[in-house]
Amino acid sequence: MKPSTAAAKLDVYLPATPEEFQQGTVTREELAELQRNPPQWLVDLRRDGPHPRNVVAGRLRVSISGLARGGVTEPLTTEQIAALVADPPEWLVRERATQDEVRREERRQRSREADRRAEAERA
């Protein structure tokens, strides 16, 4: 597979990976081995970053779109993420509230759908 695909599956930012990883290809077996026994560069990258947007969004508990609305377009390090969490700017507070509302609505819809299925089974 392409290095970009492998990086996405490993949840790492491709430009921060070693050059040989970026230039080569990764087999499914190699990917599985990287997941089972990550080399030190992968351990360090996962711990310290820079992290891809999906990881940053997850750690900040916002959507990727929320990051963009907040002006975060570049990968962030663990330290930068921790600083945002420690002293959240207005956009982060707003996006977290939005994300919480989205999750509540999704739970409500799943519950309503489960109730409909249960009622249909009883009928």
XYZ file of N, CA, C and O in Angstrom:
492
model
N 0.839 -1.180 0.000
C 0.000 0.000 0.000
C 0.883 1.242 0.000
O 2.052 1.183 0.357
N 0.279 2.343 -0.353
C 1.007 3.605 -0.366
C 1.360 4.012 1.057
O 0.633 3.702 1.996
N 2.444 4.750 1.212
C 2.803 5.246 2.538
C 1.702 6.101 3.169
O 1.480 6.037 4.375
N 0.986 6.871 2.354
C -0.085 7.712 2.904
C -1.203 6.860 3.495
O -1.768 7.204 4.548
N -1.516 5.752 2.855
C -2.537 4.847 3.368
C -2.068 4.208 4.671
O -2.816 4.133 5.646
N -0.830 3.763 4.688
C -0.275 3.136 5.892
C -0.233 4.137 7.039
O -0.581 3.806 8.179
N 0.164 5.378 6.751
C 0.216 6.410 7.793
C -1.177 6.664 8.355
O -1.349 6.803 9.566
N -2.172 6.701 7.482
C -3.546 6.911 7.942
C -3.994 5.758 8.834
O -4.630 5.974 9.868
N -3.655 4.544 8.470
C -4.029 3.381 9.270
C -3.290 3.356 10.613
O -3.807 2.825 11.588
N -2.112 3.942 10.651
C -1.329 4.010 11.889
C -1.646 5.268 12.699
O -1.109 5.462 13.779
N -2.502 6.138 12.163
C -2.848 7.413 12.808
C -1.629 8.278 13.062
O -1.461 8.848 14.144
N -0.769 8.409 12.056
C 0.396 9.283 12.160
C 0.419 10.248 10.977
O -0.173 9.988 9.932
N 1.117 11.334 11.154
C 1.258 12.365 10.126
C 2.409 11.968 9.208
O 3.565 11.900 9.645
N 2.105 11.675 7.959
C 3.089 11.138 7.020
C 4.377 11.962 6.916
O 5.465 11.383 6.985
N 4.330 13.298 6.762
C 5.587 14.041 6.644
C 6.508 13.930 7.865
O 7.690 14.228 7.777
N 5.971 13.493 9.004
C 6.796 13.352 10.203
C 7.428 11.962 10.313
O 8.247 11.732 11.201
N 7.063 11.057 9.414
C 7.625 9.703 9.448
C 9.011 9.701 8.816
O 9.362 10.621 8.067
N 9.812 8.662 9.074
C 11.147 8.586 8.453
C 11.060 8.548 6.930
O 10.075 8.062 6.358
N 12.084 9.042 6.307
C 12.142 9.125 4.840
C 11.913 7.766 4.179
O 11.194 7.662 3.182
N 12.512 6.705 4.736
C 12.351 5.378 4.117
C 10.899 4.908 4.167
O 10.438 4.199 3.275
N 10.160 5.310 5.188
C 8.737 4.973 5.270
C 7.968 5.745 4.199
O 7.110 5.182 3.516
N 8.296 7.024 4.038
C 7.597 7.876 3.071
C 7.855 7.468 1.625
O 6.995 7.631 0.774
N 9.024 6.937 1.350
C 9.406 6.620 -0.018
C 9.073 5.191 -0.445
O 9.017 4.906 -1.624
N 8.837 4.310 0.512
C 8.611 2.912 0.177
C 7.144 2.566 0.064
O 6.273 3.428 -0.004
N 6.899 1.286 0.000
C 5.542 0.775 0.071
C 5.463 -0.112 1.303
O 6.481 -0.596 1.796
N 4.261 -0.319 1.787
C 4.067 -1.097 3.002
C 3.106 -2.235 2.686
O 1.995 -1.992 2.197
N 3.537 -3.452 2.957
C 2.654 -4.594 2.745
C 1.706 -4.709 3.940
O 1.941 -4.126 4.999
N 0.680 -5.488 3.775
C -0.253 -5.720 4.883
C 0.463 -6.373 6.064
O 0.178 -6.067 7.218
N 1.394 -7.268 5.752
C 2.153 -7.935 6.815
C 3.032 -6.936 7.562
O 3.126 -6.981 8.790
N 3.676 -6.028 6.824
C 4.511 -5.008 7.464
C 3.659 -4.072 8.321
O 4.065 -3.702 9.428
N 2.474 -3.720 7.812
C 1.578 -2.862 8.589
C 1.158 -3.565 9.879
O 1.189 -2.959 10.957
N 0.804 -4.824 9.771
C 0.418 -5.588 10.961
C 1.571 -5.645 11.962
O 1.366 -5.513 13.174
N 2.785 -5.818 11.469
C 3.956 -5.865 12.349
C 4.197 -4.511 13.006
O 4.529 -4.435 14.192
N 4.016 -3.417 12.249
C 4.158 -2.082 12.822
C 3.129 -1.842 13.923
O 3.424 -1.202 14.939
N 1.935 -2.386 13.739
C 0.896 -2.225 14.754
C 1.180 -3.083 15.984
O 0.945 -2.652 17.108
N 1.676 -4.301 15.754
C 1.980 -5.204 16.873
C 3.211 -4.780 17.647
O 3.224 -4.774 18.872
N 4.275 -4.469 16.912
C 5.568 -4.120 17.514
C 6.079 -2.817 16.912
O 6.973 -2.830 16.065
N 5.524 -1.687 17.346
C 5.931 -0.420 16.730
C 7.396 -0.094 17.023
O 7.854 -0.250 18.160
N 8.129 0.352 15.994
C 9.506 0.790 16.218
C 9.501 2.089 17.030
O 8.468 2.747 17.185
N 10.657 2.465 17.536
C 10.745 3.645 18.408
C 10.238 4.905 17.729
O 9.565 5.718 18.354
N 10.522 5.083 16.430
C 10.051 6.295 15.749
C 8.525 6.382 15.761
O 7.963 7.464 15.905
N 7.853 5.245 15.649
C 6.391 5.238 15.651
C 5.854 5.504 17.064
O 4.894 6.259 17.238
N 6.480 4.935 18.056
C 6.096 5.178 19.451
C 6.238 6.672 19.761
O 5.324 7.298 20.319
N 7.375 7.240 19.393
C 7.628 8.663 19.651
C 6.634 9.556 18.905
O 6.114 10.529 19.460
N 6.375 9.221 17.658
C 5.464 10.020 16.839
C 4.043 9.967 17.397
O 3.359 10.992 17.466
N 3.602 8.800 17.803
C 2.259 8.680 18.386
C 2.160 9.432 19.716
O 1.120 9.985 20.044
N 3.231 9.439 20.479
C 3.224 10.095 21.784
C 3.343 11.616 21.650
O 2.604 12.362 22.281
N 4.286 12.081 20.837
C 4.632 13.505 20.804
C 4.070 14.269 19.615
O 3.980 15.485 19.659
N 3.749 13.571 18.534
C 3.267 14.246 17.329
C 4.418 14.717 16.471
O 5.562 14.339 16.721
N 4.154 15.498 15.479
C 2.880 16.131 15.165
C 1.835 15.089 14.762
O 2.153 14.059 14.185
N 0.578 15.405 15.095
C -0.521 14.487 14.867
C -1.369 14.945 13.685
O -1.551 16.145 13.474
N -1.938 13.982 12.940
C -2.849 14.347 11.843
C -4.144 14.929 12.402
O -4.462 14.784 13.587
N -4.917 15.553 11.536
C -6.140 16.245 11.969
C -7.116 15.345 12.708
O -7.733 15.778 13.682
N -7.279 14.096 12.252
C -8.249 13.239 12.927
C -7.842 12.972 14.378
O -8.691 12.909 15.265
N -6.557 12.849 14.631
C -6.073 12.619 15.993
C -6.227 13.899 16.817
O -6.676 13.851 17.971
N -5.871 15.020 16.231
C -6.017 16.303 16.932
C -7.482 16.527 17.296
O -7.808 16.869 18.439
N -8.374 16.306 16.337
C -9.806 16.491 16.588
C -10.280 15.569 17.707
O -11.015 16.003 18.605
N -9.865 14.332 17.682
C -10.264 13.391 18.721
C -9.770 13.799 20.096
O -10.510 13.732 21.079
N -8.536 14.220 20.172
C -7.979 14.624 21.468
C -8.607 15.902 22.002
O -8.680 16.107 23.211
N -9.060 16.756 21.093
C -9.724 17.991 21.513
C -11.236 17.807 21.665
O -11.929 18.722 22.106
N -11.744 16.639 21.283
C -13.171 16.317 21.352
C -14.017 17.259 20.492
O -15.064 17.753 20.916
N -13.529 17.475 19.251
C -14.275 18.261 18.276
C -14.209 17.516 16.943
O -13.472 16.556 16.797
N -14.964 17.993 15.973
C -14.913 17.392 14.641
C -13.745 17.976 13.848
O -13.193 19.024 14.212
N -13.398 17.329 12.766
C -12.355 17.858 11.884
C -12.820 19.189 11.293
O -12.035 20.128 11.167
N -14.114 19.286 10.972
C -14.661 20.559 10.482
C -14.543 21.640 11.544
O -14.286 22.803 11.231
N -14.743 21.245 12.795
C -14.602 22.198 13.900
C -13.195 22.742 13.999
O -12.987 23.915 14.320
N -12.213 21.875 13.738
C -10.819 22.350 13.723
C -10.644 23.424 12.659
O -10.036 24.471 12.916
N -11.185 23.144 11.478
C -11.050 24.105 10.377
C -11.743 25.421 10.728
O -11.192 26.505 10.479
N -12.940 25.327 11.304
C -13.638 26.557 11.704
C -12.847 27.318 12.754
O -12.909 28.542 12.817
N -12.101 26.600 13.579
C -11.273 27.237 14.603
C -9.946 27.741 14.069
O -9.142 28.303 14.814
N -9.686 27.512 12.790
C -8.453 28.002 12.186
C -7.271 27.060 12.335
O -6.143 27.426 12.021
N -7.517 25.835 12.812
C -6.430 24.866 12.966
C -6.334 24.067 11.673
O -7.155 23.193 11.403
N -5.336 24.388 10.879
C -5.167 23.717 9.592
C -3.879 22.896 9.534
O -3.715 22.086 8.637
N -3.007 23.124 10.482
C -1.726 22.419 10.524
C -1.774 21.327 11.587
O -2.529 21.422 12.552
N -0.928 20.298 11.447
C -0.856 19.280 12.494
C -0.334 19.904 13.789
O 0.422 20.876 13.749
N -0.782 19.359 14.909
C -0.347 19.868 16.205
C 0.419 18.786 16.953
O 0.170 17.597 16.782
N 1.307 19.234 17.824
C 2.031 18.302 18.685
C 1.198 18.036 19.937
O 0.234 18.761 20.227
N 1.582 17.033 20.674
C 0.903 16.723 21.932
C 0.971 17.913 22.872
O -0.002 18.233 23.557
N 2.098 18.581 22.897
C 2.270 19.758 23.756
C 1.310 20.879 23.365
O 0.704 21.522 24.226
N 1.151 21.112 22.066
C 0.231 22.153 21.602
C -1.220 21.801 21.939
O -2.006 22.673 22.318
N -1.550 20.528 21.804
C -2.905 20.074 22.137
C -3.153 20.274 23.630
O -4.208 20.772 24.028
N -2.189 19.900 24.447
C -2.324 20.054 25.902
C -2.511 21.525 26.278
O -3.299 21.844 27.179
N -1.816 22.415 25.593
C -1.955 23.849 25.874
C -3.364 24.326 25.534
O -3.950 25.121 26.285
N -3.937 23.839 24.440
C -5.305 24.219 24.081
C -6.315 23.676 25.088
O -7.282 24.351 25.436
N -6.081 22.459 25.558
C -6.984 21.856 26.545
C -6.895 22.607 27.870
O -7.912 22.852 28.531
N -5.687 22.985 28.259
C -5.481 23.674 29.537
C -6.122 25.058 29.554
O -6.651 25.489 30.580
N -6.078 25.754 28.437
C -6.642 27.099 28.345
C -7.418 27.198 27.032
O -6.944 27.796 26.063
N -8.625 26.602 26.996
C -9.353 26.526 25.727
C -9.792 27.894 25.207
O -10.402 28.672 25.946
N -9.470 28.164 23.943
C -9.950 29.406 23.331
C -11.462 29.305 23.074
O -12.045 28.220 23.132
N -12.065 30.419 22.780
C -13.516 30.489 22.559
C -13.975 29.496 21.490
O -14.994 28.833 21.653
N -13.236 29.411 20.381
C -13.667 28.514 19.313
C -13.709 27.065 19.791
O -14.598 26.312 19.389
N -12.782 26.670 20.652
C -12.748 25.295 21.144
C -13.939 25.025 22.063
O -14.581 23.977 21.965
N -14.254 25.955 22.921
C -15.420 25.815 23.806
C -16.682 25.680 22.960
O -17.522 24.802 23.205
N -16.814 26.521 21.951
C -17.985 26.512 21.070
C -18.076 25.197 20.287
O -19.143 24.577 20.212
N -16.956 24.749 19.739
C -16.965 23.516 18.945
C -17.229 22.284 19.801
O -17.891 21.351 19.365
N -16.738 22.290 21.031
C -17.030 21.159 21.935
C -18.516 21.111 22.251
O -19.116 20.036 22.295
N -19.116 22.262 22.460
C -20.559 22.307 22.732
C -21.335 21.803 21.517
O -22.291 21.035 21.659
N -20.907 22.207 20.343
C -21.548 21.747 19.113
C -21.415 20.237 18.977
O -22.386 19.535 18.676
N -20.223 19.733 19.221
C -19.979 18.288 19.110
C -20.803 17.519 20.134
O -21.349 16.461 19.835
N -20.909 18.039 21.345
C -21.737 17.396 22.377
C -23.191 17.325 21.933
O -23.860 16.307 22.125
N -23.686 18.402 21.333
C -25.069 18.434 20.856
C -25.273 17.422 19.727
O -26.287 16.723 19.692
N -24.325 17.323 18.835
C -24.411 16.347 17.739
C -24.471 14.931 18.310
O -25.293 14.109 17.880
N -23.626 14.645 19.267
C -23.621 13.309 19.878
C -24.926 13.016 20.598
O -25.443 11.901 20.524
N -25.487 14.005 21.300
C -26.780 13.818 21.970
C -27.865 13.502 20.951
O -28.693 12.608 21.160
N -27.870 14.227 19.859
C -28.867 14.006 18.813
C -28.706 12.617 18.190
O -29.699 11.932 17.927
N -27.474 12.205 17.951
C -27.240 10.862 17.404
C -27.741 9.789 18.362
O -28.353 8.808 17.936
N -27.495 9.955 19.663
C -27.993 8.997 20.658
C -29.521 8.980 20.673
O -30.135 7.918 20.748
N -30.133 10.139 20.585
C -31.590 10.237 20.577
C -32.164 9.508 19.366
O -33.128 8.748 19.484
N -31.553 9.716 18.216
C -32.039 9.053 17.000
C -31.856 7.542 17.072
O -32.734 6.791 16.659
N -30.718 7.093 17.601
C -30.501 5.639 17.745
C -31.522 5.038 18.694
O -32.054 3.955 18.442
N -31.806 5.740 19.770
C -32.783 5.260 20.745
C -34.170 5.192 20.119
O -34.898 4.215 20.308
N -34.532 6.229 19.386
C -35.833 6.255 18.720
C -35.953 5.128 17.712
O -36.982 4.460 17.636
N -34.884 4.882 16.973
C -34.878 3.798 15.982
C -34.984 2.441 16.671
O -35.700 1.549 16.203
N -34.298 2.266 17.787
C -34.377 1.009 18.539
C -35.790 0.801 19.070
O -36.310 -0.324 19.049
N -36.425 1.864 19.540
C -37.805 1.772 20.015
C -38.735 1.358 18.883
O -39.635 0.530 19.078
N -38.541 1.922 17.704
C -39.367 1.556 16.540
C -39.193 0.089 16.184
O -40.161 -0.601 15.887
N -37.949 -0.389 16.204
C -37.698 -1.801 15.879
C -38.337 -2.723 16.910
O -38.941 -3.731 16.572
N -38.210 -2.334 18.187
C -38.799 -3.146 19.250
C -40.312 -3.184 19.120
O -40.935 -4.232 19.294
N -40.913 -2.064 18.786
C -42.355 -2.007 18.622
C -42.791 -2.840 17.420
O -43.811 -3.531 17.450
N -42.017 -2.785 16.338
C -42.337 -3.572 15.136
C -42.229 -5.068 15.426
O -43.029 -5.858 14.911
N -41.284 -5.458 16.249
C -41.137 -6.878 16.609
C -42.303 -7.364 17.456
O -42.706 -8.512 17.353
N -42.832 -6.486 18.298
C -43.973 -6.851 19.152
C -45.262 -6.959 18.344
O -46.161 -7.690 18.720
N -45.329 -6.245 17.247
C -46.576 -6.217 16.450
C -46.758 -7.459 15.619
O -46.074 -8.355 15.487
